[in-house]
mmCIF file of C-alpha atoms in Angstrom:
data_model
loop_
_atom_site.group_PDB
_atom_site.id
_atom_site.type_symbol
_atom_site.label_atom_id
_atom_site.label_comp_id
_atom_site.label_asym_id
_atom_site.label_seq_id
_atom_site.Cartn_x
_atom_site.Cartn_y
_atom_site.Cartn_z
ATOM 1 C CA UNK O 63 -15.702 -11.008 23.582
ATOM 2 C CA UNK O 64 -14.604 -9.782 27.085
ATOM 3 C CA UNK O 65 -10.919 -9.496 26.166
ATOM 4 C CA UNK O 66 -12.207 -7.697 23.006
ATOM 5 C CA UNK O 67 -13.898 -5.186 25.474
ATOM 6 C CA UNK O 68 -10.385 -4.568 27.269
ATOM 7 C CA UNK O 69 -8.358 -3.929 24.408
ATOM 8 C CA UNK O 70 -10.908 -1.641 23.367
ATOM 9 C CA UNK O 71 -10.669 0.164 26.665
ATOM 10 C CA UNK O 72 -7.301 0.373 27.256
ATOM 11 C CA UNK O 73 -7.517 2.511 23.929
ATOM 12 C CA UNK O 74 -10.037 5.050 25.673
ATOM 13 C CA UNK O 75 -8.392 5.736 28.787
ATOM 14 C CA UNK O 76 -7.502 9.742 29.243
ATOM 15 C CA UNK O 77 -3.926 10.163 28.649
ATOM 16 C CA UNK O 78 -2.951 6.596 27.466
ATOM 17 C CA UNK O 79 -1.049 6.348 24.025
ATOM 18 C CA UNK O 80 -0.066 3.329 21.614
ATOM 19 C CA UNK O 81 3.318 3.569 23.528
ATOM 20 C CA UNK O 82 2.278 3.249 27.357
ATOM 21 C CA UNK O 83 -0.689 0.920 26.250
ATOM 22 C CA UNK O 84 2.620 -1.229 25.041
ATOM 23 C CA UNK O 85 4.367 -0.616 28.384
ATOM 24 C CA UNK O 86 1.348 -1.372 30.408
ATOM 25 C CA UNK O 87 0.719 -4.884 28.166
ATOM 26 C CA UNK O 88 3.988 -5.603 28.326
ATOM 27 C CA UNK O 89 4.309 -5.160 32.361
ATOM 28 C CA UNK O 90 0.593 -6.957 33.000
ATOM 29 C CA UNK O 91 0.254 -9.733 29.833
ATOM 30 C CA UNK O 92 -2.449 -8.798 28.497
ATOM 31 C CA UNK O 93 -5.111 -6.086 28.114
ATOM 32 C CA UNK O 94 -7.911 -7.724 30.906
ATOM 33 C CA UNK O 95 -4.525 -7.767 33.423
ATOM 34 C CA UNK O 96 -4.258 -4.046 33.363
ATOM 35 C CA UNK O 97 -7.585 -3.466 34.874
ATOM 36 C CA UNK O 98 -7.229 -6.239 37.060
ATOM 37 C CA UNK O 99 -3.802 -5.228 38.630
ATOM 38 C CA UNK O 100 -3.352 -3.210 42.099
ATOM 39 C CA UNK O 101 -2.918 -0.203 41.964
ATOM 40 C CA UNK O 102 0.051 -0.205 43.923
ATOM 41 C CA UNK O 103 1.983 -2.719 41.186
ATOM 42 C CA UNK O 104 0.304 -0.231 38.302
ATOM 43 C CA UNK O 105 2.161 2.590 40.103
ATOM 44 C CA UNK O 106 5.124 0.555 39.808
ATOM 45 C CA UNK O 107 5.121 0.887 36.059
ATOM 46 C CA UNK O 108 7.730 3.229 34.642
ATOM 47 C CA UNK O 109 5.762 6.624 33.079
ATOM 48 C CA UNK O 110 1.984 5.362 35.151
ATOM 49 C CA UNK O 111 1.437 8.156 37.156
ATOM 50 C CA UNK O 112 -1.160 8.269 39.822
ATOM 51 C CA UNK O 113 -4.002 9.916 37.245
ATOM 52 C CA UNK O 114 -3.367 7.264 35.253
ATOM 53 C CA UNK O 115 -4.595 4.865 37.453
ATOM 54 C CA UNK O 116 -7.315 6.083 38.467
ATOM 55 C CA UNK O 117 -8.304 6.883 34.794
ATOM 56 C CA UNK O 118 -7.098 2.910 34.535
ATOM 57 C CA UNK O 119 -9.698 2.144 37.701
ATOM 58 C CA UNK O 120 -12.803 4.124 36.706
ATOM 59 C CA UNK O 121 -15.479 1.321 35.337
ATOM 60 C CA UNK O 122 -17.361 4.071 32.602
ATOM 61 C CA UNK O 123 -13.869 3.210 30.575
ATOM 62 C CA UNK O 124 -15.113 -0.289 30.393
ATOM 63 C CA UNK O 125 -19.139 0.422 29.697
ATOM 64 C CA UNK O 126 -18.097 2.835 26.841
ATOM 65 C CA UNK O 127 -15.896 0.047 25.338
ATOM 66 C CA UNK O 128 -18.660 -2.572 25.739
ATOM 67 C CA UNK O 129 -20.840 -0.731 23.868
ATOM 68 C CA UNK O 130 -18.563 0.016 21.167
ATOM 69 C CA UNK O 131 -17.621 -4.062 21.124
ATOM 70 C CA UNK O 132 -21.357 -4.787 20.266
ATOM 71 C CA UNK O 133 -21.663 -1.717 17.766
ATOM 72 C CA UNK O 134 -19.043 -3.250 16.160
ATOM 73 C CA UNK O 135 -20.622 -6.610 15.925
ATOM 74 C CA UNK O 136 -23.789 -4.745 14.410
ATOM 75 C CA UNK O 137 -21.660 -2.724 11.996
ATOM 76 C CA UNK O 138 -19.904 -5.987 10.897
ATOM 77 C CA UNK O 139 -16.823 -4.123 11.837
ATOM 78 C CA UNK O 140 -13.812 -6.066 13.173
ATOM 79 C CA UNK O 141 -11.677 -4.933 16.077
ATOM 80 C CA UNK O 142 -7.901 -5.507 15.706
ATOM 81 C CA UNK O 143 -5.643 -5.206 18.536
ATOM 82 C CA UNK O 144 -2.413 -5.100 17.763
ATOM 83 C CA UNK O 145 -1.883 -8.595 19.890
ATOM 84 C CA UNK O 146 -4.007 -10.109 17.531
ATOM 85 C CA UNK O 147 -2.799 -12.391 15.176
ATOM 86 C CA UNK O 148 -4.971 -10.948 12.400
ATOM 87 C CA UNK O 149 -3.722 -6.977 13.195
ATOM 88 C CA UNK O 150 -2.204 -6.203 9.862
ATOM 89 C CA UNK O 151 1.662 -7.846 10.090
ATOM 90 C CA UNK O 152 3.299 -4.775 8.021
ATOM 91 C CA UNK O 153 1.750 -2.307 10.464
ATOM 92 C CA UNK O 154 3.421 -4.335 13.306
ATOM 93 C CA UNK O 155 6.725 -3.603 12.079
ATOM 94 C CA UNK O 156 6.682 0.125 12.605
ATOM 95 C CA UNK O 157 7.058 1.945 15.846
ATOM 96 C CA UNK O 158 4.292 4.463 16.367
ATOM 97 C CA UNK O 159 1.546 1.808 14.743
ATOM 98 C CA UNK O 160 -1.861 2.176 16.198
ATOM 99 C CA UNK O 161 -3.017 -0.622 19.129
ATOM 100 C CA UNK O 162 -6.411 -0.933 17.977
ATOM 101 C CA UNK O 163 -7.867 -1.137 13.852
ATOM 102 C CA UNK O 164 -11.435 -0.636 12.923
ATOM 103 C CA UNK O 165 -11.758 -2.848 9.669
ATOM 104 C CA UNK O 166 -15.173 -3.522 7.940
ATOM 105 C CA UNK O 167 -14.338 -5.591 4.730
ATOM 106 C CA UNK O 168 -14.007 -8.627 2.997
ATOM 107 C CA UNK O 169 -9.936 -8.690 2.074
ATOM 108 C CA UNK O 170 -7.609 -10.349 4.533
ATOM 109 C CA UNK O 171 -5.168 -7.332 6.111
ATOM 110 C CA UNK O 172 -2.085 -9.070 5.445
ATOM 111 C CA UNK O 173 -1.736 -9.897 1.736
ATOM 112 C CA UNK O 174 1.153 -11.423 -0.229
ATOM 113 C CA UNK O 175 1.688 -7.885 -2.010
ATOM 114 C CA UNK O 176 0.282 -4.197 -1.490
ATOM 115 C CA UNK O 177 0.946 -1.100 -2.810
ATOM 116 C CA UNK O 178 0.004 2.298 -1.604
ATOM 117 C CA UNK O 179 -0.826 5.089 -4.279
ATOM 118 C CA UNK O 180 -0.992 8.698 -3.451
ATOM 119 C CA UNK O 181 -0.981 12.366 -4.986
ATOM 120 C CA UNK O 182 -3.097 15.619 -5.386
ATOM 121 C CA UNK O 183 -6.504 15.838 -4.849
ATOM 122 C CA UNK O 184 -6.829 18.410 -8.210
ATOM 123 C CA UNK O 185 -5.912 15.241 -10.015
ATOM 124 C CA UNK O 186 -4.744 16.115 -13.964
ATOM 125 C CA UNK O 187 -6.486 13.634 -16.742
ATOM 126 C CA UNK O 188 -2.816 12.741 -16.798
ATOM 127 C CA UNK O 189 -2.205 11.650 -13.357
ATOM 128 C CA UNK O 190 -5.311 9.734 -13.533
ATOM 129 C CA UNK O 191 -4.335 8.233 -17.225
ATOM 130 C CA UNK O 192 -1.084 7.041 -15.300
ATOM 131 C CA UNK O 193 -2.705 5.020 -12.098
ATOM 132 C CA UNK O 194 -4.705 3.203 -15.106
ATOM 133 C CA UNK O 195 -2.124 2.223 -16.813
ATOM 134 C CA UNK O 196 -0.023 1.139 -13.675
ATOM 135 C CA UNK O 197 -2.958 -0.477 -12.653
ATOM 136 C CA UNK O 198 -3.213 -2.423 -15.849
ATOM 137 C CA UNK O 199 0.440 -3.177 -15.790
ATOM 138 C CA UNK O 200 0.426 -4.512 -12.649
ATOM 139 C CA UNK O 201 -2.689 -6.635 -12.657
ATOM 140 C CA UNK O 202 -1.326 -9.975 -13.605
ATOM 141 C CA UNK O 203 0.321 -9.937 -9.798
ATOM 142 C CA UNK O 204 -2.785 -9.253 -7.626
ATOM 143 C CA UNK O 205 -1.725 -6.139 -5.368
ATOM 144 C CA UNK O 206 -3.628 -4.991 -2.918
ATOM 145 C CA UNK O 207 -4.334 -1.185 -3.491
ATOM 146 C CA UNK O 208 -4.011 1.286 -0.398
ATOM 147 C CA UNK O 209 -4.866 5.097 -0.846
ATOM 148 C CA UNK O 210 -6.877 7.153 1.462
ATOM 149 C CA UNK O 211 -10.220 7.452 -0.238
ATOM 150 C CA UNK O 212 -9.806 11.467 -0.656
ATOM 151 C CA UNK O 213 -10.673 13.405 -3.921
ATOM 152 C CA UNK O 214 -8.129 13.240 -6.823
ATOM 153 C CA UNK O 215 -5.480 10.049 -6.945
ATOM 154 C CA UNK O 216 -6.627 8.742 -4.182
ATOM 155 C CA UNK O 217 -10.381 7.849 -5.647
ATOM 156 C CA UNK O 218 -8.749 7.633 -8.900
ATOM 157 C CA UNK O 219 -7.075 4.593 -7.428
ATOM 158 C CA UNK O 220 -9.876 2.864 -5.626
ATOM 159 C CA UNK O 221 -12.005 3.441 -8.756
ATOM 160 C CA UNK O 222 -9.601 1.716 -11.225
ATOM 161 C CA UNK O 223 -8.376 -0.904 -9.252
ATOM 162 C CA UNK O 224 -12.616 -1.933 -8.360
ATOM 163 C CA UNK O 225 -12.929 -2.048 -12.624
ATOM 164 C CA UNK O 226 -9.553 -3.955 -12.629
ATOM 165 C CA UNK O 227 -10.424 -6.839 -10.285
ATOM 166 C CA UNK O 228 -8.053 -5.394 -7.614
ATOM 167 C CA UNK O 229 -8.697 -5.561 -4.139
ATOM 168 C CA UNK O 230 -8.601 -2.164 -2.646
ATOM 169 C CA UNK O 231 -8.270 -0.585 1.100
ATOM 170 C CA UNK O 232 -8.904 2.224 1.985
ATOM 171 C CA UNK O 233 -7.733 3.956 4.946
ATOM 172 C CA UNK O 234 -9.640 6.593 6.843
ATOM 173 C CA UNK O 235 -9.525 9.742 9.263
ATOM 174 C CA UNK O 236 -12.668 9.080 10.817
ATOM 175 C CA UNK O 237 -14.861 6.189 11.878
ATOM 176 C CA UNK O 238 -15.562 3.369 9.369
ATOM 177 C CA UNK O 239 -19.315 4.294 9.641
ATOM 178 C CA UNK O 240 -18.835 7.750 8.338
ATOM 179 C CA UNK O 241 -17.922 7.773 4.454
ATOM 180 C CA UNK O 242 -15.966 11.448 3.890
ATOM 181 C CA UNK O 243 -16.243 12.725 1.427
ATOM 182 C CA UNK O 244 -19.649 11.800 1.276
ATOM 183 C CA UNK O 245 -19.566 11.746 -2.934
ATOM 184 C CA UNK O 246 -17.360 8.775 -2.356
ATOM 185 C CA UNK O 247 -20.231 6.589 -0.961
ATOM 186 C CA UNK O 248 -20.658 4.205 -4.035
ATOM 187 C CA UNK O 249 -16.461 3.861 -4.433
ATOM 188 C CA UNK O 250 -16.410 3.091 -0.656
ATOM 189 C CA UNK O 251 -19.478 0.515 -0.458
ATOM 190 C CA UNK O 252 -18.652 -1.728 -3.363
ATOM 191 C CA UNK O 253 -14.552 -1.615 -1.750
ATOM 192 C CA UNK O 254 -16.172 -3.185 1.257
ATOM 193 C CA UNK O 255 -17.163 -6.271 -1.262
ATOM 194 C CA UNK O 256 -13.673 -6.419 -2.450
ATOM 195 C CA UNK O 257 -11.125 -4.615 -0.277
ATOM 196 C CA UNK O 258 -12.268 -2.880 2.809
ATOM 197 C CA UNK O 259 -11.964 0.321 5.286
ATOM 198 C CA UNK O 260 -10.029 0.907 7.662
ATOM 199 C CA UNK O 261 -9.456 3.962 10.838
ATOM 200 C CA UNK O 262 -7.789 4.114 14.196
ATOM 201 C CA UNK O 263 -10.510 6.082 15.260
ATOM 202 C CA UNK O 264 -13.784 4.681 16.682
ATOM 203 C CA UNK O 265 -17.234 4.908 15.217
ATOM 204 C CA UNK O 266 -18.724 8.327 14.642
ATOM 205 C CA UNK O 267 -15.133 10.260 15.028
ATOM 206 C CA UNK O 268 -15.105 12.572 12.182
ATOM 207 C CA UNK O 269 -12.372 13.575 9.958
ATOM 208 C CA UNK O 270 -10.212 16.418 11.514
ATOM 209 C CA UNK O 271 -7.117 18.152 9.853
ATOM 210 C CA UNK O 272 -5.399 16.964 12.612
ATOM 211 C CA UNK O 273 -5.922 13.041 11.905
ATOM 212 C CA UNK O 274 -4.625 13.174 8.311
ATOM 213 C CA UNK O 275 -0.929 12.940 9.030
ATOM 214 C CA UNK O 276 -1.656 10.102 11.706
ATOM 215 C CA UNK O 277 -3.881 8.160 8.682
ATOM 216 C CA UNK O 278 -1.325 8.939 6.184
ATOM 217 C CA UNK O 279 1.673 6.764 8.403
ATOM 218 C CA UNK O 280 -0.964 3.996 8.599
ATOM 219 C CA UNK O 281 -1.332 4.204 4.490
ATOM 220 C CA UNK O 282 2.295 3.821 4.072
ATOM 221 C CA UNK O 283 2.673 1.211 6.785
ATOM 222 C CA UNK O 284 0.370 -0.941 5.071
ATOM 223 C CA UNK O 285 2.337 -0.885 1.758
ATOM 224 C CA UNK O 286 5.206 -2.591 0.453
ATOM 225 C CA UNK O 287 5.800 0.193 -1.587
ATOM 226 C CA UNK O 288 4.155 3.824 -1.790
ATOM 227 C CA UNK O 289 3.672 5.619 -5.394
ATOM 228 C CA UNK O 290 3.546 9.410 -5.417
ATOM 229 C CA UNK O 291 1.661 10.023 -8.882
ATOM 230 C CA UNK O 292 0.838 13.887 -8.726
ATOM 231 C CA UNK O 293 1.980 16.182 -6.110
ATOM 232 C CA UNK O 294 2.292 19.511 -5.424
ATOM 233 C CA UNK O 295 5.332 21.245 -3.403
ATOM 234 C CA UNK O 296 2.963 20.629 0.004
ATOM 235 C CA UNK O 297 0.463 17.841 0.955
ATOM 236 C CA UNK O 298 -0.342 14.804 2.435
ATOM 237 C CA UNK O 299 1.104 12.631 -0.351
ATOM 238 C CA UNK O 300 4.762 14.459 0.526
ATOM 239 C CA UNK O 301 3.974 13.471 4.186
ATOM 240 C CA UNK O 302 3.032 10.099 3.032
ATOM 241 C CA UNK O 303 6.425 9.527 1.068
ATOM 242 C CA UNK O 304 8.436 11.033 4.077
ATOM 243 C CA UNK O 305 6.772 8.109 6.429
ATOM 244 C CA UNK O 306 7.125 5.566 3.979
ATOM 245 C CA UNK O 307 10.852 6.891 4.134
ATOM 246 C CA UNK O 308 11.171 6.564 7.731
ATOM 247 C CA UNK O 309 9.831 3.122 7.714
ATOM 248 C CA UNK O 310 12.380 1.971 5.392
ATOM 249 C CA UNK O 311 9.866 1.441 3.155
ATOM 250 C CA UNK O 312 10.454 2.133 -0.870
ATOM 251 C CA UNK O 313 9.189 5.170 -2.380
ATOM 252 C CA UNK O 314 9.038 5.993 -6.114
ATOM 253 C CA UNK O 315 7.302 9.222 -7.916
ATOM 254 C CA UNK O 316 6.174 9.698 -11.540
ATOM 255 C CA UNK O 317 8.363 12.862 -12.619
ATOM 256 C CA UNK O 318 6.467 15.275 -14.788
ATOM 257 C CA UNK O 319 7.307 18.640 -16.275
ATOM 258 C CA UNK O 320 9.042 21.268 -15.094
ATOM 259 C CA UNK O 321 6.196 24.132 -15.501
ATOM 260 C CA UNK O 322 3.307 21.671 -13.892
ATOM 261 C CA UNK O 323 2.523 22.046 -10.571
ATOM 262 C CA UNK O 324 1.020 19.193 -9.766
ATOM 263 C CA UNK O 325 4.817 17.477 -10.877
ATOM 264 C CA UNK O 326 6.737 19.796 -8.372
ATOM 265 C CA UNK O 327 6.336 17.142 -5.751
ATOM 266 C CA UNK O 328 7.199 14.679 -7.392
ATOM 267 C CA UNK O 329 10.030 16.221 -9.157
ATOM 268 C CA UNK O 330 11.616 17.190 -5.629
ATOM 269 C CA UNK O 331 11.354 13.209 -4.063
ATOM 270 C CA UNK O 332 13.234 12.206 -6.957
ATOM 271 C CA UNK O 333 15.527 15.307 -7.008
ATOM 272 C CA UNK O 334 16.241 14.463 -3.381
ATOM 273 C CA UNK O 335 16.688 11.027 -3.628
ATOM 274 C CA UNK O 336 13.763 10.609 -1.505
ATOM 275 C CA UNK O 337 11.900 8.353 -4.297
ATOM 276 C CA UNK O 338 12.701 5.976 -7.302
ATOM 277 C CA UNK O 339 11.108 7.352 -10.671
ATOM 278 C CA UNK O 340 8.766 5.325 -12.257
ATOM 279 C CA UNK O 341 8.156 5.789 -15.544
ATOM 280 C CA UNK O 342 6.333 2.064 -16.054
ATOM 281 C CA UNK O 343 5.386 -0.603 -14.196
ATOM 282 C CA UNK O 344 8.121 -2.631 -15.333
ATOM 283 C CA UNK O 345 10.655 -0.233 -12.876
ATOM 284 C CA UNK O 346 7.992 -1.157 -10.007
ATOM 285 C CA UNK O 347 8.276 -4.701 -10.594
ATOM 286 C CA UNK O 348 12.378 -4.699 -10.620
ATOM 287 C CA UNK O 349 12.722 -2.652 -7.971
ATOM 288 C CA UNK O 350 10.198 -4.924 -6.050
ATOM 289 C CA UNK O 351 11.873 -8.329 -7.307
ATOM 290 C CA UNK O 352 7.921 -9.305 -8.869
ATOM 291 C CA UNK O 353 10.299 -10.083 -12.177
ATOM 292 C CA UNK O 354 9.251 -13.804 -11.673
ATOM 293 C CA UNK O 355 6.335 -14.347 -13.781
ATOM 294 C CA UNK O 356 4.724 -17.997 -12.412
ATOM 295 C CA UNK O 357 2.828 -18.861 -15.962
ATOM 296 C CA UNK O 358 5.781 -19.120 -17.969
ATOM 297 C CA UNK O 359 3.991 -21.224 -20.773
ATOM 298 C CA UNK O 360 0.960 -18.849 -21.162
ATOM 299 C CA UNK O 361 3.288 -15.877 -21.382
ATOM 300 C CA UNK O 362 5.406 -17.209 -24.147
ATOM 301 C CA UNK O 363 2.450 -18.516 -26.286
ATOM 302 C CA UNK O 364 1.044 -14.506 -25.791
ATOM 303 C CA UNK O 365 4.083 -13.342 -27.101
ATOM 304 C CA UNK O 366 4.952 -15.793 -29.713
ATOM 305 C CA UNK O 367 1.675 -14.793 -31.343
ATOM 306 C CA UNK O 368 2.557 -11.280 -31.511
ATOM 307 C CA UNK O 369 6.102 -12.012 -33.370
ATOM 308 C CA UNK O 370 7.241 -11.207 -36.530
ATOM 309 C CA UNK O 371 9.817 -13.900 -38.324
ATOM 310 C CA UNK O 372 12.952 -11.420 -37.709
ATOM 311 C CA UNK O 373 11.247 -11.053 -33.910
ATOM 312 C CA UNK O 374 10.909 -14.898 -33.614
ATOM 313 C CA UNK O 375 14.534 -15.340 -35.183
ATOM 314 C CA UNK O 376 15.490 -13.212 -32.127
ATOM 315 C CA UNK O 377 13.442 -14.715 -29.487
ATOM 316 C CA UNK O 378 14.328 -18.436 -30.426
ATOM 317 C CA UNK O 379 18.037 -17.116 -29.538
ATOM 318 C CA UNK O 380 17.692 -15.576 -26.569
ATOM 319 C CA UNK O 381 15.126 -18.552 -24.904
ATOM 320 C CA UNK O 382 18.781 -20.671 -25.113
ATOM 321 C CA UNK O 383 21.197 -17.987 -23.821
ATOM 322 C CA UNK O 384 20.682 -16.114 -20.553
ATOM 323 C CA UNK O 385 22.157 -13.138 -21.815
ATOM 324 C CA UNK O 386 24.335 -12.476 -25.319
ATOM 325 C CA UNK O 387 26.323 -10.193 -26.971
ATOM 326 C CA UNK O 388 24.795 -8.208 -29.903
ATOM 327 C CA UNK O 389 27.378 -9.574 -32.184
ATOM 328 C CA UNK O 390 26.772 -13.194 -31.373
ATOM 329 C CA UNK O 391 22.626 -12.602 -31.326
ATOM 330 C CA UNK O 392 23.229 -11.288 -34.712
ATOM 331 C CA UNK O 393 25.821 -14.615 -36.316
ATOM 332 C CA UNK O 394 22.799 -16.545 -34.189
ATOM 333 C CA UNK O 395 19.699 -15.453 -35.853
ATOM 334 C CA UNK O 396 21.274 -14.940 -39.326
ATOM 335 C CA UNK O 397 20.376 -11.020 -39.582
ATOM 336 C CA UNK O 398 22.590 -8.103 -40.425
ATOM 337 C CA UNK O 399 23.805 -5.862 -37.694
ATOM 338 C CA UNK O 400 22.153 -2.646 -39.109
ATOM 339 C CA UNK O 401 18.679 -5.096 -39.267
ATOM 340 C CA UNK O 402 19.124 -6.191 -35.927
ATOM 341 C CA UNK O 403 19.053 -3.000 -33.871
ATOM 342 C CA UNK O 404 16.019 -1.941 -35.120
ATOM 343 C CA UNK O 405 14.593 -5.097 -33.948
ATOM 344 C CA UNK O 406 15.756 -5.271 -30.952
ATOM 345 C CA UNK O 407 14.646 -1.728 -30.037
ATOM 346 C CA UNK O 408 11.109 -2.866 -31.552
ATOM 347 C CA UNK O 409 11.072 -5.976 -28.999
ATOM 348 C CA UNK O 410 12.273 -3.871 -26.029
ATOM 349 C CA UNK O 411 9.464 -1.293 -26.425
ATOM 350 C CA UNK O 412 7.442 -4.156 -26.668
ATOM 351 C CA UNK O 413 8.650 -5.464 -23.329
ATOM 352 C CA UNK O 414 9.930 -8.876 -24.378
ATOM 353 C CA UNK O 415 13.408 -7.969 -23.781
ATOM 354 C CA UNK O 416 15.640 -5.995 -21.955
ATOM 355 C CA UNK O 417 19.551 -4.605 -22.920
ATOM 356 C CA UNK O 418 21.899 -5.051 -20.682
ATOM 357 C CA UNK O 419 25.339 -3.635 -19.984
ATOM 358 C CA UNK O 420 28.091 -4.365 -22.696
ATOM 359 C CA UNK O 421 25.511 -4.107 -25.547
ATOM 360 C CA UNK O 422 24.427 -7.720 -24.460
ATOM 361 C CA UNK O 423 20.358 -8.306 -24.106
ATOM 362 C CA UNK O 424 18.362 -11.065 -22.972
ATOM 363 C CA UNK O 425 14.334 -12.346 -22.356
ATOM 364 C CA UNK O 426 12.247 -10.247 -19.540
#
């Protein structure tokens, strides 16, 4: 606990950042070191000016952070300092991630896949009939869901992904024991159960304009991947997709039509070349490398049942060739070129197979 109390400190002192709280670390070891070294040797440290040290010296920096350590407890809130070897490992990775996390939840912080999904808070029954079906899609392969727990996409997200059995986080501009907007309360205690919360910004904060942009790098910092579903020509979900860009991470935006505002956004990250388009799940999951499916058996006895004999003529083809020509998948299967096509455009709506270059196809 008395570490905890000094990486919670180091966070409060006047004029000290994520980066100098990394130079200081990284010049005294740890976080109890920097209020334990001289202050001659502090002064030594490049950018620790004298104010700094005395802001680094004066012992109401420690009281305020003890009492926010046992708050915490009381809150069942965790503390994560970016030491820690629970502080979320994607967030590690980029360079202006927060020192210290306030996460009350239940989900582990660093799962095996997470996705970030983002867009307009004037939501269109649209943009919310696409994060269901995304949602639906994607399922089978356990994501974790990040959004920011704001009106429109955001909730839209939380919401689906709660009725889906997906784990959701979401990420906050104020203190984890403030729910804003407060209509969200329901969405946000039942994500506790089965996801979580999560702010930079200690208990009671509230959420400024200000802190948006700084909670919308930590959104796309916890993703593998951010999803722009609806977006106007401004917002936080373009600021989103431009971190997510600067991290390296992927991006990819659900184009929509021309005369919609709400697909202006979106239409300009893909215009740009600043996102993928998605148009299923199935471009998610390529783009991603998810294409390995690990119940192999179950799948094909799913599908099997929803053949037709042409269909299972097809399929029984293409289980013993990796990929074939549509010539020799039509000598194969014993059915007429002109009979064939139309098949195989029924099976690859269907999402059993996918065409290839040189007219060959072969099994998703």
């Amino acid at each position: 606990m008395q570490e905890k109390i000094y990486q919670v400190a180091v966070g409060l002192i006047p004029g000290v950042g994520a980066a100098t709280t990394k130079t200081l670390i990284s010049y005294c070891g740890s976080a109890e070191q920097i209020f334990k070294t001289p202050k001659g040797k502090l002064k030594n440290i490049p950018g620790i000016g004298d104010v700094t040290v005395e802001n680094i010296q004066n012992k109401s920096v420690l009281e305020e952070a003890e009492s926010i350590v046992k708050r915490a407890e009381k809150l069942d809130t965790q503390l994560l300092f970016y030491t820690d070897a629970d502080y979320p490992s994607r967030l590690k990775q980029i360079p202006d991630a927060p020192t210290l996390i306030y996460y009350k939840g239940s989900v582990h912080v660093n799962p095996a896949k997470s996705i970030a999904i983002v867009g307009t808070r004037k939501a269109t029954e649209y943009g919310k009939s696409v994060v269901r079906k995304l949602l639906e899609d994607l399922a089978f392969y356990k994501p974790v869901i990040i959004s920011g727990l704001a009106y429109g996409i955001d909730i839209q997200a939380h919401r689906d992904a709660l009725e889906l059995g997906l784990e959701t986080i979401g990420v906050m501009a104020n203190g984890t024991n403030i729910i804003y907007p407060s209509v969200h309360k329901n969405t946000a205690f039942k994500m506790i159960e089965q996801g979580g919360l999560m702010s930079e910004y200690t208990f009671d904060s509230v959420a400024e304009p200000m802190r948006f942009p700084a909670r919308n790098r930590i959104i796309a910092g916890m993703a593998d991947i951010t999803l722009v579903i609806e977006a106007t020509q401004t917002g936080g979900a373009l600021i989103t997709a431009d971190i997510a860009n600067s991290y390296n991470r992927e991006v990819m935006a659900v184009p929509g039509r021309i005369t919609d505002a709400t697909s202006e956004g979106c239409n300009n990250l893909i215009k740009q070349n600043k996102a993928h388009t998605l148009t299923s799940a199935t471009d998610l999951i390529e783009l991603l490398n998810w294409d390995i499916v690990p119940s192999q058996t179950t799948n094909k006895q799913l599908i099997l049942t929803d053949l037709d004999d042409d269909e299972l003529s097809i399929y029984a083809v293409l289980t013993d060739n990796q990929d074939i020509h549509i010539d020799e998948l039509s000598w194969k299967s014993q059915l007429s070129m002109h009979k064939i096509s139309s098949v195989l455009l029924q099976m690859e709506f269907k999402g059993i197979i996918k065409a290839l270059p040189g007219k060959k196809f072969a099994l998703r």
